[in-house]
Structures are given as C-alpha cells and as structure tokens.
PDB file of C-alpha atoms in Angstrom:
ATOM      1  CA  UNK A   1     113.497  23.191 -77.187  1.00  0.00           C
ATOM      2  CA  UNK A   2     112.260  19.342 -78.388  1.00  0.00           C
ATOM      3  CA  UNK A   3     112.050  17.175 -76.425  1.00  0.00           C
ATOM      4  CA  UNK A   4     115.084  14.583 -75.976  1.00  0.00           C
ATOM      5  CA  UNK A   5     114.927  11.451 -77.938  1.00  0.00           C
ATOM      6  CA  UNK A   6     116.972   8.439 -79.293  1.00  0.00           C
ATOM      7  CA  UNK A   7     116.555  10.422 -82.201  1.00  0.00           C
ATOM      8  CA  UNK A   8     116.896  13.827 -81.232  1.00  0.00           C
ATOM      9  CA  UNK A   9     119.404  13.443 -78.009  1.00  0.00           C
ATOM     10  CA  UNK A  10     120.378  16.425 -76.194  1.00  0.00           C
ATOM     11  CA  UNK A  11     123.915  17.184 -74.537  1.00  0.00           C
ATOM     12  CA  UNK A  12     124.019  17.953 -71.721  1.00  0.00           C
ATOM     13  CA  UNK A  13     126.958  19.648 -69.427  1.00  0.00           C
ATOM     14  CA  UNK A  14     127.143  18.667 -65.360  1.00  0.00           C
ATOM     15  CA  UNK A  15     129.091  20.215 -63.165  1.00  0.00           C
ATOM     16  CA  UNK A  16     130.566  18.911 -59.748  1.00  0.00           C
ATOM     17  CA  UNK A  17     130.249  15.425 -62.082  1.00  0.00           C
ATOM     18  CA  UNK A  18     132.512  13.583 -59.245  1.00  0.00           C
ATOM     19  CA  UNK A  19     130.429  14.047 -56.275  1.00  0.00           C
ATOM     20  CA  UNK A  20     127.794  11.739 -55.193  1.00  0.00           C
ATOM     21  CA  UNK A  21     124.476  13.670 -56.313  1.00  0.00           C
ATOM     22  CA  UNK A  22     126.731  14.071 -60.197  1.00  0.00           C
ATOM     23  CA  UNK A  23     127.519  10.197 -60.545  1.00  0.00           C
ATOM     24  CA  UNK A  24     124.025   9.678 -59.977  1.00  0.00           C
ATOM     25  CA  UNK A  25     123.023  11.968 -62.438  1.00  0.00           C
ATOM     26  CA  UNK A  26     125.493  11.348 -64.936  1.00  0.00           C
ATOM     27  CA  UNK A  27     124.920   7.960 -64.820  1.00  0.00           C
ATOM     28  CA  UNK A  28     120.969   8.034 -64.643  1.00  0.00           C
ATOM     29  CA  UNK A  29     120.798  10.175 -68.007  1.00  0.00           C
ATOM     30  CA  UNK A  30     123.059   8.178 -69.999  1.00  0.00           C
ATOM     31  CA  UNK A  31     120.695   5.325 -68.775  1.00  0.00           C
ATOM     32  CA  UNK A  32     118.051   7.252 -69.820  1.00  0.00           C
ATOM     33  CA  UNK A  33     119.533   6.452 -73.741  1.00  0.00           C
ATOM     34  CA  UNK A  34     118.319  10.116 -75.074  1.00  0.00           C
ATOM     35  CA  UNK A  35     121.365  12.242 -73.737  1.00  0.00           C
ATOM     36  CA  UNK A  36     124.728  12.979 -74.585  1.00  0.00           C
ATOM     37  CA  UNK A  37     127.023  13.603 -71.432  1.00  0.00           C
ATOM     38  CA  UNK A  38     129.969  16.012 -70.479  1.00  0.00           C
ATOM     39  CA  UNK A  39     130.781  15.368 -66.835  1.00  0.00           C
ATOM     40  CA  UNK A  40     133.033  18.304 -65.227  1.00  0.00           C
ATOM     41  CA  UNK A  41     135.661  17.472 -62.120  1.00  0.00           C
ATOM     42  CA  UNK A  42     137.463  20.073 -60.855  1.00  0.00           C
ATOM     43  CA  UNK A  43     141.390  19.480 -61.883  1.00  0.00           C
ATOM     44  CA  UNK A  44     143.381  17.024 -60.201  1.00  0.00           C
ATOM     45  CA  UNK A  45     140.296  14.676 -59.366  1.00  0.00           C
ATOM     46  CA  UNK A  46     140.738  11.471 -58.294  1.00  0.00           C
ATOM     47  CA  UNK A  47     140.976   8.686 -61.395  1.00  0.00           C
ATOM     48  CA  UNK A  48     138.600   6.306 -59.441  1.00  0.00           C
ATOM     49  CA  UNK A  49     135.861   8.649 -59.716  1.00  0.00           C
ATOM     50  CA  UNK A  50     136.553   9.890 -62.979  1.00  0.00           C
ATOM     51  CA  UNK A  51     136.995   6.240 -64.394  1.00  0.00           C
ATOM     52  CA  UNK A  52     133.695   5.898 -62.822  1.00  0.00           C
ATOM     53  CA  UNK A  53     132.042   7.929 -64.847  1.00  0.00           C
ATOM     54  CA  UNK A  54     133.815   7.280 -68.157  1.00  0.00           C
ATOM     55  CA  UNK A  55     132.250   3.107 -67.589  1.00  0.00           C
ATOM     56  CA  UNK A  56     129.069   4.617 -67.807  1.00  0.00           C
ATOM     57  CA  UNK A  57     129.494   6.881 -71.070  1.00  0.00           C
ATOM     58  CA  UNK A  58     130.096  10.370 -69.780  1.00  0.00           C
ATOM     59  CA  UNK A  59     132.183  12.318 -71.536  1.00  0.00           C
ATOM     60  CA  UNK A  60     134.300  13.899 -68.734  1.00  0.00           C
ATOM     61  CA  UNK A  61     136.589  17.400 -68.777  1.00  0.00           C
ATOM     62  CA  UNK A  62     138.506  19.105 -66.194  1.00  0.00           C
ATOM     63  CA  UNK A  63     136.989  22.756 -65.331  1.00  0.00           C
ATOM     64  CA  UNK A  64     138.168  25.275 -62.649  1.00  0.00           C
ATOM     65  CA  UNK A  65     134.987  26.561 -61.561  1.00  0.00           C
ATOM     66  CA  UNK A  66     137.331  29.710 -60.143  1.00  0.00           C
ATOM     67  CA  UNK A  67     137.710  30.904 -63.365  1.00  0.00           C
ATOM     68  CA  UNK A  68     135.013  32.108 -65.386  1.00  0.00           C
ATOM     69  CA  UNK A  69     136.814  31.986 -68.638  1.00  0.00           C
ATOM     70  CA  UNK A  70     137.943  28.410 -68.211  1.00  0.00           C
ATOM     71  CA  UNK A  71     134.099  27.502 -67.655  1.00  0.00           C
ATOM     72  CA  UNK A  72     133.570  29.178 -71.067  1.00  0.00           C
ATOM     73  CA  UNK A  73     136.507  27.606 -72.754  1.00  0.00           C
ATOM     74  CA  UNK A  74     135.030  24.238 -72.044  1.00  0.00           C
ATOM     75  CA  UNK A  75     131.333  24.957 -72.798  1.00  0.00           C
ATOM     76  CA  UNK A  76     131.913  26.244 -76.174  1.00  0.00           C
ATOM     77  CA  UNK A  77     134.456  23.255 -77.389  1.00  0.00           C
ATOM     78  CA  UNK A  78     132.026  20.610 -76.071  1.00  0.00           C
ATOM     79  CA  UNK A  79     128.495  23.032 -77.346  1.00  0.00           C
ATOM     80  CA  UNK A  80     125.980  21.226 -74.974  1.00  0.00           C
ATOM     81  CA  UNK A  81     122.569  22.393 -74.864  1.00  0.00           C
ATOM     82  CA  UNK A  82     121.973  22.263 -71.211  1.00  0.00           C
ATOM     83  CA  UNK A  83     123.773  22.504 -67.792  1.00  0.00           C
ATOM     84  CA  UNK A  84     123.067  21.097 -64.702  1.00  0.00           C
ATOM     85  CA  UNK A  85     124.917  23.153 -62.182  1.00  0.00           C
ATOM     86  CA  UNK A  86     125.335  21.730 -58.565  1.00  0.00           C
ATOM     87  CA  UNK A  87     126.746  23.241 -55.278  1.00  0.00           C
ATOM     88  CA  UNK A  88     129.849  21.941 -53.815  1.00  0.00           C
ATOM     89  CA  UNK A  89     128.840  22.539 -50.053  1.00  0.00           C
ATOM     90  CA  UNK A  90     131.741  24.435 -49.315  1.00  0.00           C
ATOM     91  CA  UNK A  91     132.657  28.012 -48.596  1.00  0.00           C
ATOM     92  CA  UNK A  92     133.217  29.511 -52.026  1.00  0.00           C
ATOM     93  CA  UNK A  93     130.285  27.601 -53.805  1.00  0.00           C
ATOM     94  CA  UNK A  94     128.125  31.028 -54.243  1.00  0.00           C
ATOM     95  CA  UNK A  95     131.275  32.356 -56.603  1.00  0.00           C
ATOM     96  CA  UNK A  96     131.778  29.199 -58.377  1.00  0.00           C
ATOM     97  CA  UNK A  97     127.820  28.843 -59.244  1.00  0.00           C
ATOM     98  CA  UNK A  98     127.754  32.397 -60.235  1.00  0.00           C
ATOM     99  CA  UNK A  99     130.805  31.588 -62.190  1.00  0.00           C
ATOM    100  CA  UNK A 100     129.083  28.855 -64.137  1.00  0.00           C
ATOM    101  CA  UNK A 101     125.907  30.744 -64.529  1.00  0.00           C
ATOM    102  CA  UNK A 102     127.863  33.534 -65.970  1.00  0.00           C
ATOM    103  CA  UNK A 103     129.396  30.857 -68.540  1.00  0.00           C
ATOM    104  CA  UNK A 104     126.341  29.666 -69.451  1.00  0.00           C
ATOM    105  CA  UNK A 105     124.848  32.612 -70.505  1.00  0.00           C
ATOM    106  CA  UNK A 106     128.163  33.313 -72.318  1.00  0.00           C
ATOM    107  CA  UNK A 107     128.177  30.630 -74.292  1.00  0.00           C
ATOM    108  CA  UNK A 108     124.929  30.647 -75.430  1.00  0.00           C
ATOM    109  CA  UNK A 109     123.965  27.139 -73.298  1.00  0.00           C
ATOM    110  CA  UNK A 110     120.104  27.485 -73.853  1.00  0.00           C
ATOM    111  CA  UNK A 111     118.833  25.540 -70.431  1.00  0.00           C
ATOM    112  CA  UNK A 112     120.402  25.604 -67.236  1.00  0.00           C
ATOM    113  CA  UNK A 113     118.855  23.445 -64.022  1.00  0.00           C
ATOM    114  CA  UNK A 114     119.861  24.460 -60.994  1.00  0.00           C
ATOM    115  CA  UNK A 115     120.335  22.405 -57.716  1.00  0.00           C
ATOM    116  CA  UNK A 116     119.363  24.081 -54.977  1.00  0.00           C
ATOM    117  CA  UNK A 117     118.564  23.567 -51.320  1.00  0.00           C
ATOM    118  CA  UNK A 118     115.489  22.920 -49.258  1.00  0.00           C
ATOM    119  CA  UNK A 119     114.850  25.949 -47.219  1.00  0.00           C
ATOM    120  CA  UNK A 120     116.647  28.203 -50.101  1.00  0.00           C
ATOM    121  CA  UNK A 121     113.064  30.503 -50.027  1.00  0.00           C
ATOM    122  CA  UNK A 122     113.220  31.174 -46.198  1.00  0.00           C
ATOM    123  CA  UNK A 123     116.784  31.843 -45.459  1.00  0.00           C
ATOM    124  CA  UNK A 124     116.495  28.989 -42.801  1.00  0.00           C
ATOM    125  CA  UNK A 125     120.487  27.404 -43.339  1.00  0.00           C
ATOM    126  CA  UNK A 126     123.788  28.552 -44.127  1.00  0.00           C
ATOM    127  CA  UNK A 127     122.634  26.549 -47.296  1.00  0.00           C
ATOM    128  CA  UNK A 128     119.529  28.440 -47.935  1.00  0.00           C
ATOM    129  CA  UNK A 129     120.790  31.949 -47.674  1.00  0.00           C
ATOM    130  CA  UNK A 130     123.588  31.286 -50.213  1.00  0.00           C
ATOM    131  CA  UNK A 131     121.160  29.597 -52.667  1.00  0.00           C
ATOM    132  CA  UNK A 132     118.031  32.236 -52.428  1.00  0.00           C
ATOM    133  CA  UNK A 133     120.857  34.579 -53.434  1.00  0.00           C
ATOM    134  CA  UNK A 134     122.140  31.973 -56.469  1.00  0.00           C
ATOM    135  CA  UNK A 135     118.287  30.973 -57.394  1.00  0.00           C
ATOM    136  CA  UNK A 136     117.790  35.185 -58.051  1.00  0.00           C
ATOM    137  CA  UNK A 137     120.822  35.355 -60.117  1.00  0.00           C
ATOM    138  CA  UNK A 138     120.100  32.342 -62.472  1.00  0.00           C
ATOM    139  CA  UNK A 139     116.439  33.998 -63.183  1.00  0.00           C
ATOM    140  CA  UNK A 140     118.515  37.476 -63.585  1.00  0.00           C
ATOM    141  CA  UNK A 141     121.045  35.794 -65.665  1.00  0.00           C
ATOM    142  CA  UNK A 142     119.466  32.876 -68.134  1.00  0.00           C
ATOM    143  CA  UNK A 143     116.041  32.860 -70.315  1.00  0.00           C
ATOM    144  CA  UNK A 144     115.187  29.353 -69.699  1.00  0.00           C
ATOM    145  CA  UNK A 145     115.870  27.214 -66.334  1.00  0.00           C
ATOM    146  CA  UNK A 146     114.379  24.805 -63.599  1.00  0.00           C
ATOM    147  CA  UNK A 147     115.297  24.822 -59.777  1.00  0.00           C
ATOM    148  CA  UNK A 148     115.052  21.470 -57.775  1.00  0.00           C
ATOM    149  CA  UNK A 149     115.372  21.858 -54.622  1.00  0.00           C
ATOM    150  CA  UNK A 150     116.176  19.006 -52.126  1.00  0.00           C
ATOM    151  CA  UNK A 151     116.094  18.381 -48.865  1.00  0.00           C
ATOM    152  CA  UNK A 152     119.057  16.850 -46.625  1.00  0.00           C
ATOM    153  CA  UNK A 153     120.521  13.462 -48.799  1.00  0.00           C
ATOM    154  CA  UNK A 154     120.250  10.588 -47.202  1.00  0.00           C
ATOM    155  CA  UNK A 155     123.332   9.043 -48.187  1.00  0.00           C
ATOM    156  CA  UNK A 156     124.693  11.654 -45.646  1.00  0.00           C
ATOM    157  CA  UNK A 157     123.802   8.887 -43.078  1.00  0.00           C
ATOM    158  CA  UNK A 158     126.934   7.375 -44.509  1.00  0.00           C
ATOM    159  CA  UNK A 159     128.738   9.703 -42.478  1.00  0.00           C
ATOM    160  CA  UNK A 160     127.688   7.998 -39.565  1.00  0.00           C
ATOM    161  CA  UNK A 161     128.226   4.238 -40.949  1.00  0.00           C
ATOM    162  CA  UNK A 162     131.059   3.661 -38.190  1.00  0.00           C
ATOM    163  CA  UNK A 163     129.079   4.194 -35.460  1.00  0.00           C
ATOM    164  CA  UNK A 164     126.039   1.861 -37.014  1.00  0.00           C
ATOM    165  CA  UNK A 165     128.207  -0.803 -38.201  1.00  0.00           C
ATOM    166  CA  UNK A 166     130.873  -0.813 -35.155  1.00  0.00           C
ATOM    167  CA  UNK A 167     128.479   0.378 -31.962  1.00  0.00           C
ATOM    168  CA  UNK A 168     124.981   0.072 -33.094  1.00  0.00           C
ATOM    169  CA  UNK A 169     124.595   3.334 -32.252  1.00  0.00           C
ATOM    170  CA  UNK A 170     122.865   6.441 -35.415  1.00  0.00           C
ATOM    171  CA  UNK A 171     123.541   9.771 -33.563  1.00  0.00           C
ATOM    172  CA  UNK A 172     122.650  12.715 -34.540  1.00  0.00           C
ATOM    173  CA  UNK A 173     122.422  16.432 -32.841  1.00  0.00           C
ATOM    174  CA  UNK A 174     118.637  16.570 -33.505  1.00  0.00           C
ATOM    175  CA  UNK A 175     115.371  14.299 -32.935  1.00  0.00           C
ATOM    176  CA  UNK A 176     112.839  15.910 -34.361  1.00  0.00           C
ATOM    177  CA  UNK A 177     111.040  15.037 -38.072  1.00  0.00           C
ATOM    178  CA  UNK A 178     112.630  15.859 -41.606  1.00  0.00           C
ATOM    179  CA  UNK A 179     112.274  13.864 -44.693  1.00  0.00           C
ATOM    180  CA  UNK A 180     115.692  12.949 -46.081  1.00  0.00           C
ATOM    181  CA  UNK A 181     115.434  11.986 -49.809  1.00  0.00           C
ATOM    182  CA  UNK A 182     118.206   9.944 -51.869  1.00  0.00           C
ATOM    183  CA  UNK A 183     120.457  11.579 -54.262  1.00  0.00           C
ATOM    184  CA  UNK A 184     119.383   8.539 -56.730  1.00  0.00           C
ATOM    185  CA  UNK A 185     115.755   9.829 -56.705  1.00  0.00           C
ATOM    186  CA  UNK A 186     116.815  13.969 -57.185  1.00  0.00           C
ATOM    187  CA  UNK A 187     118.752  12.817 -59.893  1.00  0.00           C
ATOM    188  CA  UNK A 188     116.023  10.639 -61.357  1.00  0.00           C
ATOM    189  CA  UNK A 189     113.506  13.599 -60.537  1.00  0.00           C
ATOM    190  CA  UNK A 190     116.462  15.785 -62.404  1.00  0.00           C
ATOM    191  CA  UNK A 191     116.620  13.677 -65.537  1.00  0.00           C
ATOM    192  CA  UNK A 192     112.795  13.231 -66.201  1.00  0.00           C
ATOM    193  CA  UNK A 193     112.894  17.513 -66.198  1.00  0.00           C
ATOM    194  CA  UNK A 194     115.940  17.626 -68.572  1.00  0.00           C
ATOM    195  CA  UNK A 195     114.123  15.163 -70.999  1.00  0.00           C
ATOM    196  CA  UNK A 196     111.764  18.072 -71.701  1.00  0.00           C
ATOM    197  CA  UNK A 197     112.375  20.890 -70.169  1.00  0.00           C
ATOM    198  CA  UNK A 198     110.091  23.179 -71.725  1.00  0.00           C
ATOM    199  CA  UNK A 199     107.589  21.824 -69.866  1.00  0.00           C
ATOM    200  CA  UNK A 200     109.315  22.747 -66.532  1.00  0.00           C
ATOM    201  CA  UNK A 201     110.494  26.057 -67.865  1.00  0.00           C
ATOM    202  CA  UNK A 202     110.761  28.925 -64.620  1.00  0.00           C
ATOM    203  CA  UNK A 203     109.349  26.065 -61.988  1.00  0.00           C
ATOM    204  CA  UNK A 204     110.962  25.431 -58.596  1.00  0.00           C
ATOM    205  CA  UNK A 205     110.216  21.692 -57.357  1.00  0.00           C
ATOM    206  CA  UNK A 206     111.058  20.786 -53.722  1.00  0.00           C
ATOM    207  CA  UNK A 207     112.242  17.248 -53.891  1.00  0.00           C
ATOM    208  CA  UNK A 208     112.111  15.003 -50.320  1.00  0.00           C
ATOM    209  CA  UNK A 209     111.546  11.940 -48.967  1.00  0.00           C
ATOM    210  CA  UNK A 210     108.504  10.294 -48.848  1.00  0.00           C
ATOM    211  CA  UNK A 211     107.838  10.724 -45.031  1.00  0.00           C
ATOM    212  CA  UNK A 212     109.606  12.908 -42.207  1.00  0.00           C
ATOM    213  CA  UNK A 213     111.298  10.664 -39.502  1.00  0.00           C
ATOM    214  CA  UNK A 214     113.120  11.948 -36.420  1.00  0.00           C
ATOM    215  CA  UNK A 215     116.086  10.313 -34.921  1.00  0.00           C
ATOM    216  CA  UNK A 216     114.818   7.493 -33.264  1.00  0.00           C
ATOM    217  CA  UNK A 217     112.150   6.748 -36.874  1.00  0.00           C
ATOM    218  CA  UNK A 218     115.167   6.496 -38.491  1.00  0.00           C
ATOM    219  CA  UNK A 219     117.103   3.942 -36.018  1.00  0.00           C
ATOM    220  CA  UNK A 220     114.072   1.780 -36.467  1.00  0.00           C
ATOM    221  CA  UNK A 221     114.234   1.692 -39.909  1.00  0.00           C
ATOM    222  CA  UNK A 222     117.877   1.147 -39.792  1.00  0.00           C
ATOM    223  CA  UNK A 223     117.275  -1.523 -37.582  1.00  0.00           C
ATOM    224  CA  UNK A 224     114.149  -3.297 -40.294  1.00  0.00           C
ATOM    225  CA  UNK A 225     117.073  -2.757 -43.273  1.00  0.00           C
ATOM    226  CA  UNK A 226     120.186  -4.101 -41.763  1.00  0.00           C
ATOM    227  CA  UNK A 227     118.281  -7.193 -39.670  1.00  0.00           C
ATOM    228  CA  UNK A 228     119.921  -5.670 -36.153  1.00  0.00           C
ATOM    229  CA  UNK A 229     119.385  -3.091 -33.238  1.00  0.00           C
ATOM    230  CA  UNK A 230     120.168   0.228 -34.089  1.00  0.00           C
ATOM    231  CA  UNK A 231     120.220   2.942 -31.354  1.00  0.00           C
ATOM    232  CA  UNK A 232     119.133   6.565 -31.878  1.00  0.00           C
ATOM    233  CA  UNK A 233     121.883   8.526 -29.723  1.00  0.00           C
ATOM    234  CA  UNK A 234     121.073  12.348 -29.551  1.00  0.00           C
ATOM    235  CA  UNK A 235     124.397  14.345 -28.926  1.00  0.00           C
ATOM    236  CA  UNK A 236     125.196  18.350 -28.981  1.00  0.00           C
ATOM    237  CA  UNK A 237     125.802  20.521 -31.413  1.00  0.00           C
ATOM    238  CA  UNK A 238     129.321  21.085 -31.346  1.00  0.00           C
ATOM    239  CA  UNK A 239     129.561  16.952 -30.688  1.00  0.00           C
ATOM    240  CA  UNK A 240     128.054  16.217 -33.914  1.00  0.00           C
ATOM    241  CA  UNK A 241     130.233  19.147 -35.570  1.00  0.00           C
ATOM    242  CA  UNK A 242     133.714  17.224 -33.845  1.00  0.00           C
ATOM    243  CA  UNK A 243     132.350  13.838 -35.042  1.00  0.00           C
ATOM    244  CA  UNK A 244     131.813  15.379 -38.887  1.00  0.00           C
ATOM    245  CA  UNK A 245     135.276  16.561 -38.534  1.00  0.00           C
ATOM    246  CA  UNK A 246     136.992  13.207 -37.246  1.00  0.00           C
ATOM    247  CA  UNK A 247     135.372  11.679 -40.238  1.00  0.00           C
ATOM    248  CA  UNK A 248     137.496  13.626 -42.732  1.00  0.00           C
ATOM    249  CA  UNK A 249     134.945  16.039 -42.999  1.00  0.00           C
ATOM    250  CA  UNK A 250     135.722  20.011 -44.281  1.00  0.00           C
ATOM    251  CA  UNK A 251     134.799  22.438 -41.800  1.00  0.00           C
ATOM    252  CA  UNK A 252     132.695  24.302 -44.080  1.00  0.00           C
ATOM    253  CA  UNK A 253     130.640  21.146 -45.101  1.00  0.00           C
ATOM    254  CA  UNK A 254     130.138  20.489 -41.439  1.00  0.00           C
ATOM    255  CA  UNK A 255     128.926  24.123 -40.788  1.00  0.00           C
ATOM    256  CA  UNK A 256     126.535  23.468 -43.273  1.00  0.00           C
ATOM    257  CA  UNK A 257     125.075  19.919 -41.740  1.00  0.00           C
ATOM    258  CA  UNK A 258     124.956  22.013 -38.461  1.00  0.00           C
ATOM    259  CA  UNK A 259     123.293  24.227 -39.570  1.00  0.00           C
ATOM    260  CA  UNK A 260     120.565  22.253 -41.295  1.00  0.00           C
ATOM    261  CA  UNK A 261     120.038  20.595 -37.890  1.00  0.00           C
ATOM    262  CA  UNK A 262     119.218  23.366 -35.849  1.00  0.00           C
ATOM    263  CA  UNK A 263     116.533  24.356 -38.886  1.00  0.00           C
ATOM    264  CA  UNK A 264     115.273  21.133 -38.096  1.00  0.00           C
ATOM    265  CA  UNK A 265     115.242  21.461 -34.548  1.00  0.00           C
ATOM    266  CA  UNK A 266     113.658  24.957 -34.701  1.00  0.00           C
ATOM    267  CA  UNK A 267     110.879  22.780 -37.343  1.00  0.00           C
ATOM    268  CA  UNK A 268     111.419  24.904 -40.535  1.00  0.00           C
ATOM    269  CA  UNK A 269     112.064  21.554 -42.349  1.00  0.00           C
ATOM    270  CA  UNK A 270     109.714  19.347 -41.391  1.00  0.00           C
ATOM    271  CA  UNK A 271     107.967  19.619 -44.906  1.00  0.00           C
ATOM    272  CA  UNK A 272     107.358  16.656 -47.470  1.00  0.00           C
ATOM    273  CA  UNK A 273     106.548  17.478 -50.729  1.00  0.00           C
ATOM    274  CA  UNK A 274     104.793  15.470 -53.143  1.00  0.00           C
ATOM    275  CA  UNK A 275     107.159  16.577 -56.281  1.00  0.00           C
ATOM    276  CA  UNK A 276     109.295  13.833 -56.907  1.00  0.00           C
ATOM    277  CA  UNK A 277     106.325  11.387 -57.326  1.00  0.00           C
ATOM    278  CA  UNK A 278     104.739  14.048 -59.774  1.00  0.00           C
ATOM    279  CA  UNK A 279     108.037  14.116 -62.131  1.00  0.00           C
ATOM    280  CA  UNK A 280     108.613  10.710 -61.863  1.00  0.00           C
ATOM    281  CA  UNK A 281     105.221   9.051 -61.076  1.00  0.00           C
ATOM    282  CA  UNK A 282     106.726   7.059 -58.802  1.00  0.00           C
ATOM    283  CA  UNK A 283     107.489   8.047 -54.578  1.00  0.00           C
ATOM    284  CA  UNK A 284     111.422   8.266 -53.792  1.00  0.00           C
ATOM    285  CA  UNK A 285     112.977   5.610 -51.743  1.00  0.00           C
ATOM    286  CA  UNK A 286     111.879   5.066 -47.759  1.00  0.00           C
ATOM    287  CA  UNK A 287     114.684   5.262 -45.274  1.00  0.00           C
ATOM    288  CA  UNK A 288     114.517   1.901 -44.936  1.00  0.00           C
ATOM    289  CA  UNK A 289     114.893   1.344 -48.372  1.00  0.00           C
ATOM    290  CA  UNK A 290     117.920   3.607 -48.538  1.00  0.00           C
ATOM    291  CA  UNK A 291     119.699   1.865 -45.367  1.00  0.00           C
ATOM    292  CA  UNK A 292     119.113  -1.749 -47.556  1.00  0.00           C
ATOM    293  CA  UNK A 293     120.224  -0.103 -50.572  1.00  0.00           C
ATOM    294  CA  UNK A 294     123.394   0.835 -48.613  1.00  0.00           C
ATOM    295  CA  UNK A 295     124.109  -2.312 -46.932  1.00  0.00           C
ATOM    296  CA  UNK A 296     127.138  -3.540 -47.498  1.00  0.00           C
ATOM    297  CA  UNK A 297     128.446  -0.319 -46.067  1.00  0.00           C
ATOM    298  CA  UNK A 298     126.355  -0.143 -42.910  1.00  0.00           C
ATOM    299  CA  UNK A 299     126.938  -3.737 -41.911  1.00  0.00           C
ATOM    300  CA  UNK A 300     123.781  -5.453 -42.876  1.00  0.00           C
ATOM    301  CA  UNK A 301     123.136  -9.162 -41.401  1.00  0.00           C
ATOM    302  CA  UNK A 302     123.824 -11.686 -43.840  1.00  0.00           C
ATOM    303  CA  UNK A 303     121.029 -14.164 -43.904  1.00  0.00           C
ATOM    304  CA  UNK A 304     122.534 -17.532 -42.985  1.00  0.00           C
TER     305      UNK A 304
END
C-alpha cells in the first residue's frame, strides 16, 4: 500500500469514533489533510458527540459492533482501506473486537491497526489478558496490521477533577511510578503509522508518557499546571473502585482501572518507552502539560 497523500488519500474506518481516544483520532487524521474518514458510534449515540465529529470532517455511521454482519454491511458500502479498531473498556469488548476483526477480513479492508493495552504481552490486567488474546487473533485473522499499545490515558485523571478542583485533593489507590500518556499523542503516534503503514507492517509499539510519576509526582505537577496546592491522597482499593462508581462510572470500566493499579503497585508498569518520540519525532505531553492542557476543567488559577 502507497503511502497517503493529498493526492493519493486513504479512507480510513474507526471504530468506537465517540469515545475520547476516537475524537482524537478522527480529528487528528482529517487534520492530517491525506485521509478520508468514516467514524463508527454504536446506535443511539449521543448527537453532541456525533456533531462533534461531523465539524471536523468525519464521515460518521452507526455500527452494532454485536453483530458481525452489520460490521460488514457498513465496511463494504463505505470501502475504506484501513480500520482502526479500539476497545471499549467494558465487559464484552473481546467479542466486539473479534467481531470487527472478523469484518475486516470479510470485506477485504487491507490494513487494520489495533489499539491495544500496555501490559497486553504479560497478562498483568484484566486489560492485558483480554488483549494478548485479541493481538493473537488479528495476526491469525488479517495479512497486514500494526498494534499500539498504550499505557493508562491521562485524561483518566479527569475522573478525579472534583476532588482537584473542589478539595485540592488527586487520590488515587496507588503511589508508586507509571507513565500515563495522552490520548492526543496515541492518536498522533496512530496517525503518523496509518500515513504509511507499510512501513509499520507486523510491529507492536508501546506508546507512554515521557516519564513515570507516582502519586504524589503527579500532585506536584498538578499543582505547577493549575497555579495551586494539590494533595496526593492514597486511598484503598475498593475506595477508589466506590469513588469510580459515584462518578457515573460502569462497573466493568472500574474493574479495569483497578486492576491496572494493583499492576502498578506490584511494578509491572513502571516502563517508559521511547516509541512515541520515534513515530512522531517529537516526546508526548508531560503531566504537567496535560493538567494545563485540561484546565478549565480542573480549576486552573486565572492569572489576575
């Protein structure tokens, strides 16, 4: 496959288009000027986020990720050339990305990228051991693909914005180091692969942040980015899991944060890999970057 250009675009089909790591990368390759964009929502979404992604140029169809055939229907009327396919954190996500890999294959889609999870080779999270079963079925399944696999999103902090804009307080169930990394830079990371993906043809990349932090790294650099004390406040296990939930949370999504925490308590992801700098040639965003870039939302100090 060419590479994509103004002159040669390629289409290209993302699933889970509504969520936050799908906006970004909807909207980042239709920045990009060399793709053509079909954003799937699962039916019934919301119009805000669909809207959303219409502004920007995306293309965007309903698809029921339950049904195989549906997935297939849609694929061959809009004929993209690749698929992104990302999780949706909940229980049934290991069907559904079967279910898309199976309709990619079916309907002839020649690329298909893959995002995965950070641990996804060691079994280390509820995450990992359902995606080092998908990762084995997509190289089962398709010819040609690319797996990027990231490490906790730091917009999951957002989460926790009551608590930093109302008490002051980040809390968390562990302190000890990962490297969060913004969905903005896995989706940049994401589009600079699907610009040529030949080149990138049957690699896995591990995208992160730029440096592990633990709890109370990350409270100072809330602290630099919103121009106020933050507080790191370690709680349990099952606290953090109640807090998730009060926060409109899914169980299953929660499990899944829970279960990423105790990986990092138990130091399987304490890893930074220097991946997203080599696709994109520049390094991802620091927390403190990401708590700026989030401001508004955490409560940052308006300079007088």
């Amino acid at each position: 496959m060419q590479a994509a250009t103004e002159q040669n675009k390629h289409k290209v089909f993302v699933t889970g288009a509504s969520g936050k790591l799908g906006q970004a990368l909807c909207q980042d390759l239709m920045k990009s000027g060399v793709f053509e964009v079909v954003g799937s929502v699962p039916p019934q979404e919301v119009k805000e986020k669909c809207s959303k992604l219409e502004q920007c140029g995306c293309k965007v169809c309903e698809c029921d990720a339950a049904k195989t055939e549906s997935v297939v229907k849609v694929l061959r009327e809009t004929k993209p050339m690749q698929m992104a396919i990302i999780g949706t954190a909940e229980s049934h996500q290991a069907e559904h990305l079967k279910s898309y890999i199976d309709a990619a294959k079916e309907a002839g889609v020649e690329y298909v990228l893959l995002f995965s999870s950070a641990g996804a080779d060691k079994d280390v999270t509820i995450w990992g051991k359902q995606f080092h079963e998908i990762e084995d079925y997509l190289k089962r399944s398709v010819k040609n693909w690319t797996i990027v696999r990231s490490m906790f999103h730091a917009e999951n902090f957002l989460l926790y914005a009551k608590e930093i804009k109302e008490h002051n307080t980040l809390t968390m169930p562990t302190n000890d180091y990962f490297a969060p990394v913004s969905v903005l830079d896995v989706a940049c990371a994401a589009t600079h692969i699907l610009k040529d993906c030949q080149k990138h043809h049957g690699k896995t990349y591990d995208i992160t942040g730029v440096k592990a932090k633990h709890g109370t790294g990350f409270a100072k650099a809330a602290s630099k980015a919103l121009g106020r004390k933050i507080e790191f406040k370690k709680i349990s296990m099952e606290d953090a899991h109640k807090l998730l939930i009060e926060h409109g949370m899914k169980h299953d999504k929660a499990d899944f944060l829970i279960s990423f925490y105790k990986a990092v308590d138990e130091n399987k992801l304490n890893f930074v890999s220097p991946d997203c700098r080599t696709l994109t040639g520049t390094d991802p965003m620091s927390m403190r970057q990401v708590f700026e870039h989030y401001g508004d939302i955490l409560g940052k100090k308006k300079e007088e």
